mmCIF file of C-alpha atoms in Angstrom:
data_model
loop_
_atom_site.group_PDB
_atom_site.id
_atom_site.type_symbol
_atom_site.label_atom_id
_atom_site.label_comp_id
_atom_site.label_asym_id
_atom_site.label_seq_id
_atom_site.Cartn_x
_atom_site.Cartn_y
_atom_site.Cartn_z
ATOM 1 C CA UNK A 1 25.477 -65.815 -232.762
ATOM 2 C CA UNK A 2 24.143 -62.948 -234.859
ATOM 3 C CA UNK A 3 26.800 -60.475 -235.931
ATOM 4 C CA UNK A 4 26.260 -56.832 -234.987
ATOM 5 C CA UNK A 5 27.752 -54.331 -237.385
ATOM 6 C CA UNK A 6 29.228 -51.230 -235.861
ATOM 7 C CA UNK A 7 30.353 -47.833 -237.044
ATOM 8 C CA UNK A 8 33.701 -46.423 -235.980
ATOM 9 C CA UNK A 9 34.013 -42.635 -235.610
ATOM 10 C CA UNK A 10 37.433 -41.019 -235.243
ATOM 11 C CA UNK A 11 37.600 -37.364 -234.251
ATOM 12 C CA UNK A 12 40.900 -36.664 -235.993
ATOM 13 C CA UNK A 13 40.976 -32.874 -235.618
ATOM 14 C CA UNK A 14 39.831 -30.346 -233.025
ATOM 15 C CA UNK A 15 40.736 -27.522 -235.418
ATOM 16 C CA UNK A 16 38.665 -25.743 -238.022
ATOM 17 C CA UNK A 17 39.549 -22.998 -240.468
ATOM 18 C CA UNK A 18 36.024 -21.532 -240.358
ATOM 19 C CA UNK A 19 33.887 -20.094 -237.593
ATOM 20 C CA UNK A 20 30.329 -20.994 -238.614
ATOM 21 C CA UNK A 21 27.769 -18.971 -236.680
ATOM 22 C CA UNK A 22 25.711 -22.022 -235.722
ATOM 23 C CA UNK A 23 28.615 -24.290 -234.764
ATOM 24 C CA UNK A 24 28.071 -26.260 -231.543
ATOM 25 C CA UNK A 25 31.771 -27.103 -231.224
ATOM 26 C CA UNK A 26 32.538 -24.314 -228.756
ATOM 27 C CA UNK A 27 35.980 -25.510 -227.633
ATOM 28 C CA UNK A 28 38.068 -25.891 -230.761
ATOM 29 C CA UNK A 29 41.813 -26.122 -230.234
ATOM 30 C CA UNK A 30 44.930 -27.162 -232.102
ATOM 31 C CA UNK A 31 44.834 -30.837 -231.139
ATOM 32 C CA UNK A 32 44.885 -33.493 -233.835
ATOM 33 C CA UNK A 33 44.876 -37.266 -233.579
ATOM 34 C CA UNK A 34 48.353 -38.730 -234.042
ATOM 35 C CA UNK A 35 49.052 -41.684 -236.300
ATOM 36 C CA UNK A 36 50.287 -43.653 -233.288
ATOM 37 C CA UNK A 37 46.976 -43.050 -231.498
ATOM 38 C CA UNK A 38 44.992 -43.973 -234.591
ATOM 39 C CA UNK A 39 46.845 -47.281 -234.945
ATOM 40 C CA UNK A 40 46.089 -48.217 -231.332
ATOM 41 C CA UNK A 41 42.389 -47.582 -231.929
ATOM 42 C CA UNK A 42 42.311 -49.468 -235.221
ATOM 43 C CA UNK A 43 44.167 -52.483 -233.841
ATOM 44 C CA UNK A 44 41.785 -52.646 -230.898
ATOM 45 C CA UNK A 45 38.574 -52.180 -232.869
ATOM 46 C CA UNK A 46 39.273 -54.442 -235.842
ATOM 47 C CA UNK A 47 40.231 -57.460 -233.749
ATOM 48 C CA UNK A 48 36.630 -58.166 -232.636
ATOM 49 C CA UNK A 49 35.172 -60.577 -235.195
ATOM 50 C CA UNK A 50 31.806 -60.651 -233.393
ATOM 51 C CA UNK A 51 31.308 -56.938 -234.188
ATOM 52 C CA UNK A 52 32.323 -56.387 -237.822
ATOM 53 C CA UNK A 53 32.902 -52.738 -238.672
ATOM 54 C CA UNK A 54 30.546 -51.562 -241.383
ATOM 55 C CA UNK A 55 31.977 -48.088 -241.875
ATOM 56 C CA UNK A 56 34.542 -45.632 -240.551
ATOM 57 C CA UNK A 57 33.815 -41.903 -240.315
ATOM 58 C CA UNK A 58 36.583 -39.326 -239.889
ATOM 59 C CA UNK A 59 35.377 -36.235 -238.054
ATOM 60 C CA UNK A 60 36.472 -32.731 -237.067
ATOM 61 C CA UNK A 61 36.501 -29.780 -236.579
ATOM 62 C CA UNK A 62 37.615 -29.803 -240.171
ATOM 63 C CA UNK A 63 39.068 -33.267 -240.864
ATOM 64 C CA UNK A 64 41.175 -32.071 -243.808
ATOM 65 C CA UNK A 65 43.310 -30.064 -241.380
ATOM 66 C CA UNK A 66 44.738 -33.466 -240.476
ATOM 67 C CA UNK A 67 44.791 -34.807 -244.020
ATOM 68 C CA UNK A 68 48.194 -36.449 -243.611
ATOM 69 C CA UNK A 69 46.654 -39.085 -241.354
ATOM 70 C CA UNK A 70 43.743 -39.908 -243.677
ATOM 71 C CA UNK A 71 45.628 -41.949 -246.349
ATOM 72 C CA UNK A 72 47.473 -43.803 -243.580
ATOM 73 C CA UNK A 73 44.228 -44.758 -241.815
ATOM 74 C CA UNK A 74 42.624 -45.798 -245.103
ATOM 75 C CA UNK A 75 45.581 -47.887 -246.258
ATOM 76 C CA UNK A 76 45.814 -49.646 -242.884
ATOM 77 C CA UNK A 77 42.118 -50.562 -243.080
ATOM 78 C CA UNK A 78 41.962 -51.454 -246.791
ATOM 79 C CA UNK A 79 45.000 -53.728 -246.597
ATOM 80 C CA UNK A 80 43.053 -55.859 -244.110
ATOM 81 C CA UNK A 81 39.415 -55.130 -244.971
ATOM 82 C CA UNK A 82 39.265 -53.816 -248.546
ATOM 83 C CA UNK A 83 35.472 -53.415 -248.599
ATOM 84 C CA UNK A 84 35.233 -51.091 -245.586
ATOM 85 C CA UNK A 85 33.520 -47.806 -246.437
ATOM 86 C CA UNK A 86 35.288 -44.693 -245.148
ATOM 87 C CA UNK A 87 33.628 -41.277 -245.008
ATOM 88 C CA UNK A 88 34.511 -37.719 -244.071
ATOM 89 C CA UNK A 89 32.529 -34.485 -244.376
ATOM 90 C CA UNK A 90 34.371 -31.285 -245.186
ATOM 91 C CA UNK A 91 33.607 -27.613 -245.687
ATOM 92 C CA UNK A 92 35.460 -27.943 -248.995
ATOM 93 C CA UNK A 93 37.730 -24.925 -248.593
ATOM 94 C CA UNK A 94 41.058 -26.680 -248.012
ATOM 95 C CA UNK A 95 41.230 -29.056 -250.944
ATOM 96 C CA UNK A 96 44.649 -28.862 -252.602
ATOM 97 C CA UNK A 97 45.378 -30.449 -255.955
ATOM 98 C CA UNK A 98 47.204 -33.322 -254.274
ATOM 99 C CA UNK A 99 44.250 -33.917 -251.948
ATOM 100 C CA UNK A 100 41.842 -33.875 -254.882
ATOM 101 C CA UNK A 101 43.975 -36.399 -256.722
ATOM 102 C CA UNK A 102 44.074 -38.781 -253.744
ATOM 103 C CA UNK A 103 40.339 -38.560 -253.021
ATOM 104 C CA UNK A 104 39.421 -38.914 -256.700
ATOM 105 C CA UNK A 105 41.593 -41.995 -257.105
ATOM 106 C CA UNK A 106 39.818 -43.600 -254.114
ATOM 107 C CA UNK A 107 36.305 -42.266 -254.744
ATOM 108 C CA UNK A 108 34.800 -45.759 -255.035
ATOM 109 C CA UNK A 109 35.697 -46.618 -251.442
ATOM 110 C CA UNK A 110 36.151 -43.205 -249.795
ATOM 111 C CA UNK A 111 33.241 -40.748 -249.744
ATOM 112 C CA UNK A 112 34.114 -37.115 -249.173
ATOM 113 C CA UNK A 113 30.866 -35.347 -248.313
ATOM 114 C CA UNK A 114 30.421 -31.615 -248.747
ATOM 115 C CA UNK A 115 28.883 -29.346 -246.131
ATOM 116 C CA UNK A 116 27.460 -26.295 -247.905
ATOM 117 C CA UNK A 117 24.512 -24.033 -247.087
ATOM 118 C CA UNK A 118 23.502 -23.053 -250.615
ATOM 119 C CA UNK A 119 24.266 -19.965 -252.663
ATOM 120 C CA UNK A 120 27.645 -18.237 -252.182
ATOM 121 C CA UNK A 121 26.030 -15.313 -250.338
ATOM 122 C CA UNK A 122 24.385 -17.727 -247.888
ATOM 123 C CA UNK A 123 27.699 -19.414 -247.180
ATOM 124 C CA UNK A 124 29.178 -15.990 -246.567
ATOM 125 C CA UNK A 125 26.423 -15.112 -244.066
ATOM 126 C CA UNK A 126 26.697 -18.433 -242.252
ATOM 127 C CA UNK A 127 30.362 -19.322 -242.641
ATOM 128 C CA UNK A 128 32.299 -16.302 -243.864
ATOM 129 C CA UNK A 129 33.285 -17.892 -247.184
ATOM 130 C CA UNK A 130 31.808 -17.716 -250.672
ATOM 131 C CA UNK A 131 33.552 -19.846 -253.279
ATOM 132 C CA UNK A 132 33.873 -23.629 -253.071
ATOM 133 C CA UNK A 133 34.753 -26.030 -255.869
ATOM 134 C CA UNK A 134 31.400 -27.792 -255.659
ATOM 135 C CA UNK A 135 31.780 -29.230 -259.153
ATOM 136 C CA UNK A 136 34.575 -31.458 -257.829
ATOM 137 C CA UNK A 137 32.128 -33.131 -255.434
ATOM 138 C CA UNK A 138 29.427 -33.543 -258.072
ATOM 139 C CA UNK A 139 31.851 -35.198 -260.479
ATOM 140 C CA UNK A 140 33.272 -37.640 -257.947
ATOM 141 C CA UNK A 141 30.321 -38.460 -255.674
ATOM 142 C CA UNK A 142 27.152 -37.589 -257.635
ATOM 143 C CA UNK A 143 24.916 -39.815 -255.494
ATOM 144 C CA UNK A 144 26.165 -38.578 -252.128
ATOM 145 C CA UNK A 145 24.020 -35.724 -250.757
ATOM 146 C CA UNK A 146 25.557 -32.426 -249.733
ATOM 147 C CA UNK A 147 24.590 -31.300 -246.234
ATOM 148 C CA UNK A 148 22.896 -27.958 -245.579
ATOM 149 C CA UNK A 149 22.298 -26.205 -242.256
ATOM 150 C CA UNK A 150 19.444 -23.704 -242.118
ATOM 151 C CA UNK A 151 20.433 -20.687 -240.039
ATOM 152 C CA UNK A 152 18.039 -17.929 -238.875
ATOM 153 C CA UNK A 153 19.992 -15.033 -240.427
ATOM 154 C CA UNK A 154 19.920 -16.593 -243.907
ATOM 155 C CA UNK A 155 16.629 -18.499 -243.807
ATOM 156 C CA UNK A 156 15.025 -15.939 -246.149
ATOM 157 C CA UNK A 157 17.252 -17.429 -248.885
ATOM 158 C CA UNK A 158 16.349 -21.069 -248.201
ATOM 159 C CA UNK A 159 14.330 -21.738 -251.353
ATOM 160 C CA UNK A 160 16.784 -20.044 -253.688
ATOM 161 C CA UNK A 161 19.674 -21.891 -252.032
ATOM 162 C CA UNK A 162 18.022 -25.270 -252.502
ATOM 163 C CA UNK A 163 17.157 -24.515 -256.109
ATOM 164 C CA UNK A 164 20.772 -23.431 -256.646
ATOM 165 C CA UNK A 165 21.968 -26.864 -255.484
ATOM 166 C CA UNK A 166 19.211 -28.819 -257.241
ATOM 167 C CA UNK A 167 19.994 -27.044 -260.514
ATOM 168 C CA UNK A 168 23.563 -28.295 -260.171
ATOM 169 C CA UNK A 169 22.188 -31.847 -259.840
ATOM 170 C CA UNK A 170 22.992 -32.256 -256.159
ATOM 171 C CA UNK A 171 20.978 -34.292 -253.730
ATOM 172 C CA UNK A 172 20.600 -32.347 -250.484
ATOM 173 C CA UNK A 173 20.005 -33.228 -246.852
ATOM 174 C CA UNK A 174 19.752 -30.847 -243.926
ATOM 175 C CA UNK A 175 17.736 -29.277 -241.162
ATOM 176 C CA UNK A 176 17.456 -26.366 -238.769
ATOM 177 C CA UNK A 177 20.535 -25.135 -236.938
ATOM 178 C CA UNK A 178 20.396 -26.567 -233.415
ATOM 179 C CA UNK A 179 21.324 -24.743 -230.238
ATOM 180 C CA UNK A 180 20.627 -21.269 -231.690
ATOM 181 C CA UNK A 181 17.697 -18.941 -231.080
ATOM 182 C CA UNK A 182 14.860 -18.894 -233.623
ATOM 183 C CA UNK A 183 13.025 -15.640 -232.841
ATOM 184 C CA UNK A 184 9.643 -14.426 -234.141
ATOM 185 C CA UNK A 185 11.071 -12.619 -237.189
ATOM 186 C CA UNK A 186 13.058 -15.589 -238.404
ATOM 187 C CA UNK A 187 10.209 -17.997 -237.679
ATOM 188 C CA UNK A 188 7.975 -15.885 -239.945
ATOM 189 C CA UNK A 189 10.624 -16.021 -242.671
ATOM 190 C CA UNK A 190 10.953 -19.765 -242.194
ATOM 191 C CA UNK A 191 7.185 -20.216 -242.585
ATOM 192 C CA UNK A 192 7.137 -18.134 -245.784
ATOM 193 C CA UNK A 193 10.021 -20.090 -247.282
ATOM 194 C CA UNK A 194 8.520 -23.471 -246.410
ATOM 195 C CA UNK A 195 5.206 -22.494 -247.986
ATOM 196 C CA UNK A 196 7.005 -21.849 -251.274
ATOM 197 C CA UNK A 197 9.183 -24.942 -250.843
ATOM 198 C CA UNK A 198 6.178 -27.227 -250.278
ATOM 199 C CA UNK A 199 4.633 -26.000 -253.543
ATOM 200 C CA UNK A 200 7.959 -26.623 -255.274
ATOM 201 C CA UNK A 201 8.201 -30.225 -254.047
ATOM 202 C CA UNK A 202 4.595 -30.995 -254.996
ATOM 203 C CA UNK A 203 5.281 -29.671 -258.513
ATOM 204 C CA UNK A 204 8.544 -31.630 -258.734
ATOM 205 C CA UNK A 205 7.761 -35.116 -257.354
ATOM 206 C CA UNK A 206 11.091 -36.509 -258.601
ATOM 207 C CA UNK A 207 12.894 -34.404 -255.980
ATOM 208 C CA UNK A 208 12.809 -35.825 -252.456
ATOM 209 C CA UNK A 209 11.795 -33.184 -249.879
ATOM 210 C CA UNK A 210 14.742 -32.043 -247.790
ATOM 211 C CA UNK A 211 15.397 -34.552 -245.005
ATOM 212 C CA UNK A 212 15.346 -34.433 -242.027
ATOM 213 C CA UNK A 213 13.742 -30.965 -242.308
ATOM 214 C CA UNK A 214 10.702 -32.576 -243.893
ATOM 215 C CA UNK A 215 9.878 -35.618 -241.765
ATOM 216 C CA UNK A 216 7.010 -37.435 -243.448
ATOM 217 C CA UNK A 217 6.652 -40.216 -240.864
ATOM 218 C CA UNK A 218 3.532 -38.682 -239.346
ATOM 219 C CA UNK A 219 2.289 -42.141 -238.428
ATOM 220 C CA UNK A 220 4.582 -41.669 -235.399
ATOM 221 C CA UNK A 221 2.860 -38.450 -234.294
ATOM 222 C CA UNK A 222 0.774 -38.141 -231.124
ATOM 223 C CA UNK A 223 2.607 -40.983 -229.370
ATOM 224 C CA UNK A 224 2.901 -40.261 -225.659
ATOM 225 C CA UNK A 225 5.422 -42.329 -223.666
ATOM 226 C CA UNK A 226 4.448 -44.099 -220.478
ATOM 227 C CA UNK A 227 6.687 -44.878 -217.533
ATOM 228 C CA UNK A 228 7.501 -48.284 -218.975
ATOM 229 C CA UNK A 229 7.751 -47.124 -222.594
ATOM 230 C CA UNK A 230 10.375 -44.406 -222.558
ATOM 231 C CA UNK A 231 12.983 -44.667 -225.258
ATOM 232 C CA UNK A 232 16.488 -45.603 -224.254
ATOM 233 C CA UNK A 233 19.149 -42.894 -224.627
ATOM 234 C CA UNK A 234 20.251 -42.411 -228.226
ATOM 235 C CA UNK A 235 23.797 -43.483 -227.374
ATOM 236 C CA UNK A 236 22.447 -46.916 -226.407
ATOM 237 C CA UNK A 237 20.395 -47.390 -229.561
ATOM 238 C CA UNK A 238 23.214 -47.735 -232.092
ATOM 239 C CA UNK A 239 26.462 -49.670 -232.107
ATOM 240 C CA UNK A 240 28.773 -46.693 -232.656
ATOM 241 C CA UNK A 241 32.256 -46.403 -231.179
ATOM 242 C CA UNK A 242 33.503 -42.813 -231.107
ATOM 243 C CA UNK A 243 37.073 -41.836 -230.234
ATOM 244 C CA UNK A 244 38.279 -38.353 -229.335
ATOM 245 C CA UNK A 245 41.681 -37.006 -230.455
ATOM 246 C CA UNK A 246 43.312 -38.334 -227.307
ATOM 247 C CA UNK A 247 41.914 -41.833 -227.851
ATOM 248 C CA UNK A 248 39.143 -41.531 -225.261
ATOM 249 C CA UNK A 249 36.107 -43.708 -226.026
ATOM 250 C CA UNK A 250 32.871 -41.689 -226.089
ATOM 251 C CA UNK A 251 29.145 -42.455 -226.507
ATOM 252 C CA UNK A 252 29.112 -40.035 -229.473
ATOM 253 C CA UNK A 253 31.033 -36.997 -230.711
ATOM 254 C CA UNK A 254 28.699 -34.672 -228.742
ATOM 255 C CA UNK A 255 30.440 -35.911 -225.578
ATOM 256 C CA UNK A 256 33.874 -34.854 -226.804
ATOM 257 C CA UNK A 257 35.883 -32.013 -225.330
ATOM 258 C CA UNK A 258 35.555 -30.016 -228.562
ATOM 259 C CA UNK A 259 31.815 -29.788 -227.757
ATOM 260 C CA UNK A 260 31.669 -29.954 -223.967
ATOM 261 C CA UNK A 261 35.065 -28.532 -222.955
ATOM 262 C CA UNK A 262 37.693 -30.483 -221.025
ATOM 263 C CA UNK A 263 36.100 -30.204 -217.582
ATOM 264 C CA UNK A 264 32.532 -30.855 -218.664
ATOM 265 C CA UNK A 265 33.632 -33.808 -220.795
ATOM 266 C CA UNK A 266 34.574 -35.579 -217.555
ATOM 267 C CA UNK A 267 31.328 -34.712 -215.785
ATOM 268 C CA UNK A 268 29.118 -35.607 -218.747
ATOM 269 C CA UNK A 269 30.741 -39.036 -219.035
ATOM 270 C CA UNK A 270 30.192 -39.550 -215.308
ATOM 271 C CA UNK A 271 26.610 -38.309 -215.231
ATOM 272 C CA UNK A 272 25.509 -40.283 -218.294
ATOM 273 C CA UNK A 273 25.981 -43.508 -216.328
ATOM 274 C CA UNK A 274 22.844 -42.601 -214.350
ATOM 275 C CA UNK A 275 20.682 -42.080 -217.462
ATOM 276 C CA UNK A 276 18.706 -45.164 -218.479
ATOM 277 C CA UNK A 277 16.024 -43.586 -220.667
ATOM 278 C CA UNK A 278 15.383 -40.426 -222.637
ATOM 279 C CA UNK A 279 14.827 -37.423 -220.374
ATOM 280 C CA UNK A 280 12.218 -34.881 -221.476
ATOM 281 C CA UNK A 281 10.275 -32.024 -219.851
ATOM 282 C CA UNK A 282 6.565 -32.733 -219.379
ATOM 283 C CA UNK A 283 5.595 -30.328 -222.174
ATOM 284 C CA UNK A 284 7.786 -32.255 -224.607
ATOM 285 C CA UNK A 285 6.530 -35.661 -223.455
ATOM 286 C CA UNK A 286 2.998 -34.797 -224.532
ATOM 287 C CA UNK A 287 3.943 -32.908 -227.710
ATOM 288 C CA UNK A 288 2.391 -34.509 -230.838
ATOM 289 C CA UNK A 289 5.588 -34.041 -232.860
ATOM 290 C CA UNK A 290 8.141 -35.142 -230.267
ATOM 291 C CA UNK A 291 9.354 -37.920 -232.605
ATOM 292 C CA UNK A 292 10.679 -35.424 -235.184
ATOM 293 C CA UNK A 293 11.975 -32.754 -232.779
ATOM 294 C CA UNK A 294 15.485 -33.950 -232.041
ATOM 295 C CA UNK A 295 16.164 -34.019 -228.311
ATOM 296 C CA UNK A 296 19.945 -34.246 -228.071
ATOM 297 C CA UNK A 297 20.608 -34.851 -224.390
ATOM 298 C CA UNK A 298 24.318 -34.161 -224.844
ATOM 299 C CA UNK A 299 23.491 -30.747 -226.313
ATOM 300 C CA UNK A 300 21.120 -30.138 -223.393
ATOM 301 C CA UNK A 301 24.010 -30.884 -221.062
ATOM 302 C CA UNK A 302 26.318 -28.597 -222.999
ATOM 303 C CA UNK A 303 23.921 -25.655 -222.611
ATOM 304 C CA UNK A 304 22.512 -26.283 -219.122
ATOM 305 C CA UNK A 305 24.474 -29.050 -217.399
ATOM 306 C CA UNK A 306 21.249 -31.085 -217.307
ATOM 307 C CA UNK A 307 20.388 -33.949 -219.690
ATOM 308 C CA UNK A 308 16.636 -33.434 -219.250
ATOM 309 C CA UNK A 309 16.488 -29.677 -219.860
ATOM 310 C CA UNK A 310 15.516 -29.773 -223.549
ATOM 311 C CA UNK A 311 17.222 -26.745 -225.089
ATOM 312 C CA UNK A 312 14.902 -26.957 -228.107
ATOM 313 C CA UNK A 313 11.986 -25.924 -225.903
ATOM 314 C CA UNK A 314 13.718 -22.631 -225.144
ATOM 315 C CA UNK A 315 15.348 -21.866 -228.484
ATOM 316 C CA UNK A 316 13.345 -23.332 -231.359
ATOM 317 C CA UNK A 317 9.998 -24.799 -230.320
ATOM 318 C CA UNK A 318 7.998 -22.487 -232.613
ATOM 319 C CA UNK A 319 10.374 -23.122 -235.518
ATOM 320 C CA UNK A 320 10.023 -26.881 -235.096
ATOM 321 C CA UNK A 321 6.215 -26.631 -235.171
ATOM 322 C CA UNK A 322 6.423 -24.577 -238.371
ATOM 323 C CA UNK A 323 8.590 -27.266 -239.958
ATOM 324 C CA UNK A 324 6.216 -30.018 -238.814
ATOM 325 C CA UNK A 325 3.267 -28.098 -240.248
ATOM 326 C CA UNK A 326 5.023 -27.906 -243.617
ATOM 327 C CA UNK A 327 5.622 -31.663 -243.521
ATOM 328 C CA UNK A 328 1.990 -32.287 -242.609
ATOM 329 C CA UNK A 329 0.745 -29.991 -245.380
ATOM 330 C CA UNK A 330 2.928 -31.787 -247.911
ATOM 331 C CA UNK A 331 1.556 -35.178 -246.814
ATOM 332 C CA UNK A 332 -2.084 -34.077 -247.009
ATOM 333 C CA UNK A 333 -1.796 -32.240 -250.330
ATOM 334 C CA UNK A 334 0.129 -35.109 -251.883
ATOM 335 C CA UNK A 335 -2.554 -37.556 -250.738
ATOM 336 C CA UNK A 336 -5.336 -35.327 -252.089
ATOM 337 C CA UNK A 337 -3.640 -35.156 -255.482
ATOM 338 C CA UNK A 338 -2.863 -38.868 -255.621
ATOM 339 C CA UNK A 339 -5.204 -40.854 -257.863
ATOM 340 C CA UNK A 340 -4.056 -44.128 -256.296
ATOM 341 C CA UNK A 341 -6.055 -45.210 -253.217
ATOM 342 C CA UNK A 342 -4.250 -45.488 -249.879
ATOM 343 C CA UNK A 343 -3.971 -49.133 -248.866
ATOM 344 C CA UNK A 344 -1.118 -49.001 -246.348
ATOM 345 C CA UNK A 345 -2.137 -48.635 -242.701
ATOM 346 C CA UNK A 346 1.014 -46.624 -242.019
ATOM 347 C CA UNK A 347 0.265 -44.214 -244.852
ATOM 348 C CA UNK A 348 -3.358 -43.878 -243.703
ATOM 349 C CA UNK A 349 -2.231 -43.057 -240.154
ATOM 350 C CA UNK A 350 0.331 -40.565 -241.462
ATOM 351 C CA UNK A 351 -2.321 -38.673 -243.445
ATOM 352 C CA UNK A 352 -4.835 -38.800 -240.575
ATOM 353 C CA UNK A 353 -2.292 -37.551 -238.048
ATOM 354 C CA UNK A 354 -1.136 -34.831 -240.432
ATOM 355 C CA UNK A 355 -4.705 -33.550 -240.771
ATOM 356 C CA UNK A 356 -5.155 -33.692 -237.010
ATOM 357 C CA UNK A 357 -1.949 -31.752 -236.412
ATOM 358 C CA UNK A 358 -2.818 -29.077 -238.985
ATOM 359 C CA UNK A 359 -6.179 -28.557 -237.269
ATOM 360 C CA UNK A 360 -4.452 -28.152 -233.902
ATOM 361 C CA UNK A 361 -2.110 -25.568 -235.454
ATOM 362 C CA UNK A 362 -5.058 -23.725 -237.015
ATOM 363 C CA UNK A 363 -3.885 -24.576 -240.531
ATOM 364 C CA UNK A 364 -7.111 -26.351 -241.579
#
């Protein structure tokens, strides 16, 4: 029998020391996972040899608010499975010297990822903090990307923020803030910034365009699902076991009470049993860029109580089309400047679809 690797996610803290303006965790509280609860989960999960655990992610809130449990979890796992990768992402503001020493000494098997939105003034706009010891992350995990969230109120500083991080030799991943309103003013600023950013990436081919903001898989564009070809819900597509602070097993962290609230967590877990395929409004089903516009059904439920009411359509449809246009422009201009002929069918379809999309958007 083929082995299926799985990822284990432990939501070890419902607390956070920041109040980021785009945060979708609306119901933070003081709860933290106990060591006793963690042991029960670990003993249960690691006993299934037919589903080897590939990695363990420790989530929050801010996971470092429950740092005392992190070495215990790691030691329990590494004593039995020394090659298991363990990961946590932090806002980087709570690192004490003792924490730094522990993470540094285990940096080859524990990855501490940094969440940072760019220049200090951008972090202040988005998160209310300025100074983070980012050099610590570069020294210990130089190949692990930092994660950026692009927020409407600071989008006019996107290019300078990325250059700030690139100049410090960071790899960067990130995308648009989800669940927040992208109005006309901020969409215009987004378009201006992406125009400059596309030029920058074309002039600096060694730098990978920011993913998933730039999604270059345009060969997937213009696909329209049929009744028998709908995608299954995202929580059925990956072998991920997520546990809330109280030990409750969830489809993903978006179903937790820190996101949905205590009452809605119960209803969302009940209602998801009736969902067998991705639910989308008709306008989204026929959209040429539906593959790169993330439809998080759990976030839809959080906002509206309905899995199929795509909140992106109401809050950020125009912004998503601007982003897709930038990706399409990058693909076409890169192909035009490439002296090597296109032989791959996938690459040919990506360029053709990108041109088609730009024409629809009035960009060509």
